[in-house]
XYZ file of C-alpha atoms in Angstrom:
348
model
C 13.745 -13.331 -84.830
C 15.994 -14.436 -81.920
C 17.275 -11.016 -81.566
C 13.608 -9.773 -81.438
C 12.679 -11.884 -78.638
C 15.777 -10.996 -76.378
C 14.916 -7.226 -76.769
C 11.223 -8.144 -75.751
C 12.504 -10.059 -72.586
C 15.032 -7.727 -71.767
C 12.413 -4.709 -71.746
C 10.088 -6.706 -69.690
C 12.792 -7.586 -67.436
C 13.801 -3.855 -66.950
C 10.640 -2.633 -66.512
C 9.836 -5.611 -63.857
C 12.672 -4.157 -62.462
C 11.739 -0.617 -62.612
C 8.512 -1.208 -61.103
C 10.180 -3.135 -58.401
C 12.363 0.036 -57.210
C 9.277 2.045 -57.544
C 7.338 0.125 -55.321
C 9.946 -0.275 -52.757
C 10.609 3.913 -52.784
C 6.596 3.689 -52.495
C 6.839 1.491 -49.398
C 9.500 3.319 -47.837
C 8.152 6.565 -48.453
C 11.787 7.468 -50.185
C 11.881 10.405 -52.891
C 9.686 11.095 -54.772
C 6.903 9.513 -52.823
C 8.113 10.822 -49.517
C 5.123 12.751 -47.283
C 4.688 14.754 -44.453
C 1.726 12.407 -43.475
C 2.695 9.683 -41.049
C 0.477 6.765 -40.394
C 0.331 3.688 -38.669
C -2.053 0.702 -37.909
C -0.513 0.075 -34.508
C -3.509 1.996 -32.688
C -6.639 1.520 -30.412
C -9.385 2.792 -28.842
C -8.822 3.271 -25.417
C -10.880 3.858 -22.431
C -10.788 3.470 -18.556
C -12.206 -0.122 -17.467
C -13.178 0.081 -14.088
C -13.196 -3.109 -12.163
C -16.028 -3.193 -9.426
C -15.405 -5.064 -6.553
C -16.977 -5.283 -3.123
C -15.113 -3.602 0.105
C -16.662 -6.114 2.315
C -17.097 -10.130 2.895
C -20.698 -11.177 2.452
C -23.103 -13.136 0.603
C -24.604 -11.248 -2.922
C -28.214 -10.792 -1.884
C -29.606 -8.861 -5.306
C -28.108 -8.245 -8.578
C -29.477 -5.312 -10.101
C -28.338 -4.609 -13.446
C -27.096 -7.305 -16.627
C -24.662 -7.528 -19.492
C -24.094 -4.306 -21.006
C -26.662 -2.032 -19.658
C -25.842 1.413 -19.344
C -25.705 2.998 -15.847
C -25.884 6.213 -14.046
C -23.476 7.366 -11.382
C -25.016 6.317 -8.074
C -27.019 3.461 -9.660
C -27.566 0.315 -7.306
C -25.316 -2.480 -9.156
C -24.975 -4.937 -6.674
C -26.434 -5.673 -3.092
C -24.913 -7.541 0.010
C -26.948 -9.070 2.754
C -26.399 -6.481 5.370
C -28.466 -8.163 8.122
C -24.864 -8.366 10.197
C -23.846 -4.896 9.299
C -27.286 -3.775 10.598
C -26.823 -5.271 13.901
C -23.307 -4.179 14.140
C -24.595 -0.676 13.496
C -27.318 -0.992 16.188
C -24.430 -2.468 18.382
C -22.323 0.594 17.934
C -25.243 3.167 18.841
C -26.072 1.526 21.881
C -22.283 1.648 22.755
C -22.312 5.273 21.850
C -25.811 5.682 23.903
C -23.898 4.301 26.888
C -20.969 6.215 26.679
C -22.902 9.333 26.231
C -24.692 8.790 29.520
C -21.773 7.945 31.275
C -20.266 11.289 29.975
C -23.645 13.326 31.338
C -23.335 11.433 34.635
C -19.881 12.771 35.007
C -21.331 16.148 34.153
C -23.468 16.116 36.786
C -21.050 14.751 39.124
C -18.576 17.752 38.552
C -21.539 19.902 39.068
C -21.833 18.209 42.733
C -18.723 18.801 43.303
C -18.485 22.245 42.499
C -21.393 22.576 44.785
C -19.742 20.689 47.546
C -16.386 23.144 46.891
C -19.108 25.795 47.490
C -20.059 24.310 50.966
C -16.869 23.556 52.153
C -15.523 27.214 51.544
C -18.667 28.453 53.392
C -17.837 25.929 56.363
C -14.203 27.488 56.146
C -15.508 31.011 56.337
C -17.829 29.594 59.475
C -14.565 28.051 61.114
C -12.788 31.353 60.417
C -15.228 33.614 62.192
C -15.796 31.085 65.299
C -11.657 31.403 65.431
C -11.953 35.079 65.492
C -14.906 35.084 68.254
C -12.380 32.386 70.371
C -9.287 34.584 69.976
C -11.655 37.965 71.263
C -12.811 36.129 74.195
C -9.418 34.547 74.851
C -7.486 37.788 74.963
C -10.525 39.577 77.310
C -9.921 36.944 79.833
C -6.403 36.253 79.916
C -5.621 39.590 81.382
C -8.556 39.275 84.027
C -7.296 36.031 85.176
C -3.732 37.480 85.731
C -5.281 40.214 87.781
C -7.386 37.570 89.512
C -10.428 39.403 88.287
C -12.283 36.087 86.717
C -11.788 32.302 87.568
C -9.702 29.698 86.300
C -12.815 27.804 85.118
C -13.762 30.788 82.864
C -10.551 30.882 81.793
C -10.161 27.082 80.909
C -13.511 27.421 78.901
C -12.407 30.252 76.898
C -9.057 28.587 76.269
C -10.707 25.187 75.038
C -13.034 27.410 72.839
C -10.334 28.947 71.373
C -8.370 25.343 70.700
C -11.371 23.976 69.141
C -11.939 26.616 66.900
C -8.744 26.374 65.681
C -9.163 22.350 64.985
C -12.553 23.149 63.467
C -10.515 25.190 61.097
C -8.327 23.324 60.070
C -10.880 20.538 59.758
C -13.249 22.567 56.963
C -9.554 23.737 55.095
C -8.832 20.055 54.773
C -12.517 19.411 53.830
C -11.952 22.155 51.210
C -9.151 20.646 50.049
C -10.632 17.033 49.442
C -13.777 18.692 47.591
C -11.185 20.598 45.119
C -9.332 17.167 44.559
C -12.822 15.494 43.877
C -13.500 17.766 41.370
C -10.110 17.499 39.947
C -10.346 13.820 39.526
C -13.958 14.094 37.888
C -12.469 16.475 35.498
C -9.837 14.078 34.560
C -12.081 10.920 34.163
C -14.237 13.205 32.093
C -11.842 13.842 29.423
C -11.235 9.909 29.609
C -15.258 9.370 28.781
C -15.000 12.233 26.377
C -12.485 10.188 24.004
C -14.545 7.365 24.957
C -17.760 8.822 23.598
C -15.518 10.280 20.645
C -14.521 6.408 19.957
C -17.778 5.438 19.983
C -19.108 8.093 17.724
C -16.514 6.807 15.065
C -17.515 3.086 15.476
C -20.850 4.387 14.645
C -19.492 6.116 11.418
C -17.675 2.809 10.638
C -20.829 1.110 11.025
C -22.537 3.233 9.223
C -19.900 3.042 6.016
C -19.941 -0.849 6.267
C -23.791 -0.865 6.095
C -23.655 1.600 2.805
C -20.909 -0.538 1.448
C -23.308 -3.480 1.143
C -25.008 -1.394 -1.839
C -22.332 -1.345 -4.350
C -23.140 1.504 -6.888
C -21.584 2.643 -10.145
C -19.112 4.975 -9.738
C -19.797 7.124 -12.811
C -21.924 6.730 -15.686
C -20.647 4.041 -18.526
C -21.933 0.738 -19.816
C -21.192 -2.399 -17.941
C -19.111 -5.556 -19.338
C -20.282 -8.875 -18.260
C -21.699 -9.472 -14.975
C -20.089 -12.021 -12.957
C -22.154 -11.686 -9.308
C -24.289 -14.258 -8.749
C -27.325 -14.302 -6.411
C -26.340 -16.276 -2.942
C -22.898 -15.990 -4.252
C -19.889 -15.838 -1.156
C -17.419 -12.648 -2.429
C -14.907 -11.598 -0.310
C -13.416 -8.127 -0.226
C -12.072 -7.384 -3.447
C -13.545 -9.631 -5.888
C -14.589 -8.436 -9.011
C -17.812 -8.665 -9.715
C -18.168 -6.745 -13.001
C -16.509 -4.144 -15.018
C -17.661 -0.283 -15.810
C -16.757 1.423 -19.093
C -17.011 4.846 -18.741
C -18.114 6.933 -21.493
C -14.823 8.753 -21.768
C -12.643 7.319 -24.859
C -9.375 8.438 -26.339
C -7.019 6.941 -29.385
C -3.484 5.245 -28.414
C -1.043 5.122 -31.809
C 1.954 3.309 -31.405
C 4.291 5.707 -33.931
C 7.797 4.582 -34.948
C 10.384 7.019 -33.317
C 11.314 7.669 -36.767
C 7.947 8.932 -37.545
C 7.791 11.454 -34.783
C 9.453 14.801 -36.188
C 7.398 17.358 -36.599
C 4.686 16.095 -34.545
C 3.524 18.412 -31.731
C 0.529 18.476 -29.381
C -2.521 19.901 -30.927
C -2.042 18.999 -34.645
C -5.075 17.637 -36.014
C -5.613 13.750 -36.718
C -7.705 11.264 -38.867
C -8.423 7.696 -38.243
C -10.480 5.032 -39.632
C -12.082 2.817 -37.782
C -11.960 -1.263 -38.753
C -15.417 -1.866 -36.977
C -17.231 0.704 -38.878
C -16.148 -0.120 -42.237
C -13.299 2.304 -42.028
C -14.955 5.267 -41.606
C -12.662 8.316 -40.803
C -13.056 10.270 -37.936
C -11.231 13.143 -36.706
C -9.077 14.085 -33.261
C -6.020 15.872 -32.341
C -2.994 15.113 -30.677
C -3.095 15.432 -26.838
C 0.330 14.524 -25.299
C 3.343 11.755 -26.114
C 4.232 9.259 -23.640
C 7.701 10.131 -22.084
C 9.318 6.918 -23.080
C 9.044 4.602 -25.257
C 6.640 1.106 -24.929
C 9.632 -0.693 -24.660
C 10.379 1.346 -20.967
C 7.327 -0.254 -19.699
C 7.378 -3.771 -20.310
C 7.766 -6.275 -17.257
C 10.860 -7.990 -18.994
C 13.471 -5.487 -20.554
C 15.811 -6.587 -23.479
C 19.479 -6.058 -22.694
C 20.903 -5.180 -25.813
C 24.478 -6.003 -24.481
C 24.187 -9.568 -24.213
C 25.306 -10.357 -27.947
C 24.512 -9.700 -31.469
C 22.651 -6.458 -32.014
C 20.096 -5.912 -34.408
C 18.616 -2.335 -34.197
C 14.823 -2.429 -34.348
C 12.773 1.123 -34.445
C 11.019 1.559 -31.113
C 7.148 3.078 -30.858
C 6.045 5.788 -28.469
C 2.482 5.682 -27.659
C 0.744 8.874 -28.473
C -2.197 10.229 -26.987
C -5.142 11.455 -29.553
C -8.464 12.898 -28.277
C -11.579 12.594 -30.107
C -13.237 15.686 -31.716
C -16.852 16.184 -30.003
C -19.846 16.463 -32.443
C -18.991 13.259 -34.243
C -21.948 10.976 -34.702
C -19.885 7.803 -35.251
C -17.812 8.513 -32.273
C -20.892 6.833 -30.316
C -19.798 3.468 -31.742
C -16.406 3.457 -30.656
C -15.400 0.991 -27.679
C -12.242 0.352 -25.888
C -9.878 -1.976 -27.811
C -11.052 -1.171 -31.557
C -8.682 -1.303 -34.052
C -7.848 1.899 -35.994
C -5.487 3.384 -38.598
C -4.059 6.932 -37.406
C -2.685 9.425 -39.792
C -0.950 12.827 -38.772
C 0.155 15.274 -41.497
C 3.642 16.834 -39.641
C 3.404 20.266 -41.513
C -0.280 21.058 -40.006
C 0.100 23.518 -37.026
C -1.500 22.576 -33.590
C -4.470 23.907 -32.259
């Protein structure tokens, strides 16, 4: 009887030990339970959450949306009080009008200077003609004076007329040079006025941009998170008013480095979603992280500071969600998923 009891006890212990070994082999995917399918529950749905903030400081005048609302690109989300910015735009436009008037006046002065140059040139031509006449008269009278045919008084008058014509020519030439310098000065000042007009135009554009920025719009289609803006609230530039979650989503699966052998971009992927009662969806590997997640941590570990225990690192793998899946519309960033990849499958 005792022998039979001991035999039964030994059989039970042996069976329990065998079952334990089998469980260990299965848990560690060791032969004969090794598989080409690699899975991880360290995986989540990801998306680009955009924090919407104003570029200006001011008071919130209107909040046009509500929590979790679906919005379209360009739809108004929040309006700031725009009275000050509207007045700044009018002020900039008035300054621009003044600068444009000054530039137009400079253009009129340029034309006046050009006309004055033409008039001065005519005076020079007239003085040159008078000088030629005076020189001709003197050349006729001078020989007659030497022969005593004409009087000294007539010779003096001819000489005086020659000297006066010479002086008149010099005066006309000087007036012409003054007119040319006036035109040059006008042209130089015109460049300054043109620069002032360009600066005023830039100021108008900046004022227009500021006025437009009082209307905070959705940068793209998506759903809103909680709306933190309140009417009458004073906000500074960069204050977080709300968050926008675009419709583009994907999955990030953090596989152990020992699981990556055989994985390649394009391989089909299946994943189950905890929030959808473990419903299965399909996707494919899009790309691999260039480094393990530890390399991107703020505080990196130093394995040379003491005793070392080897820990398998995890490498993020980006997985694209295949289109035309009805359940994919219910996915949201942050949801937990379980990802499985058959490393023997060929990439797309």
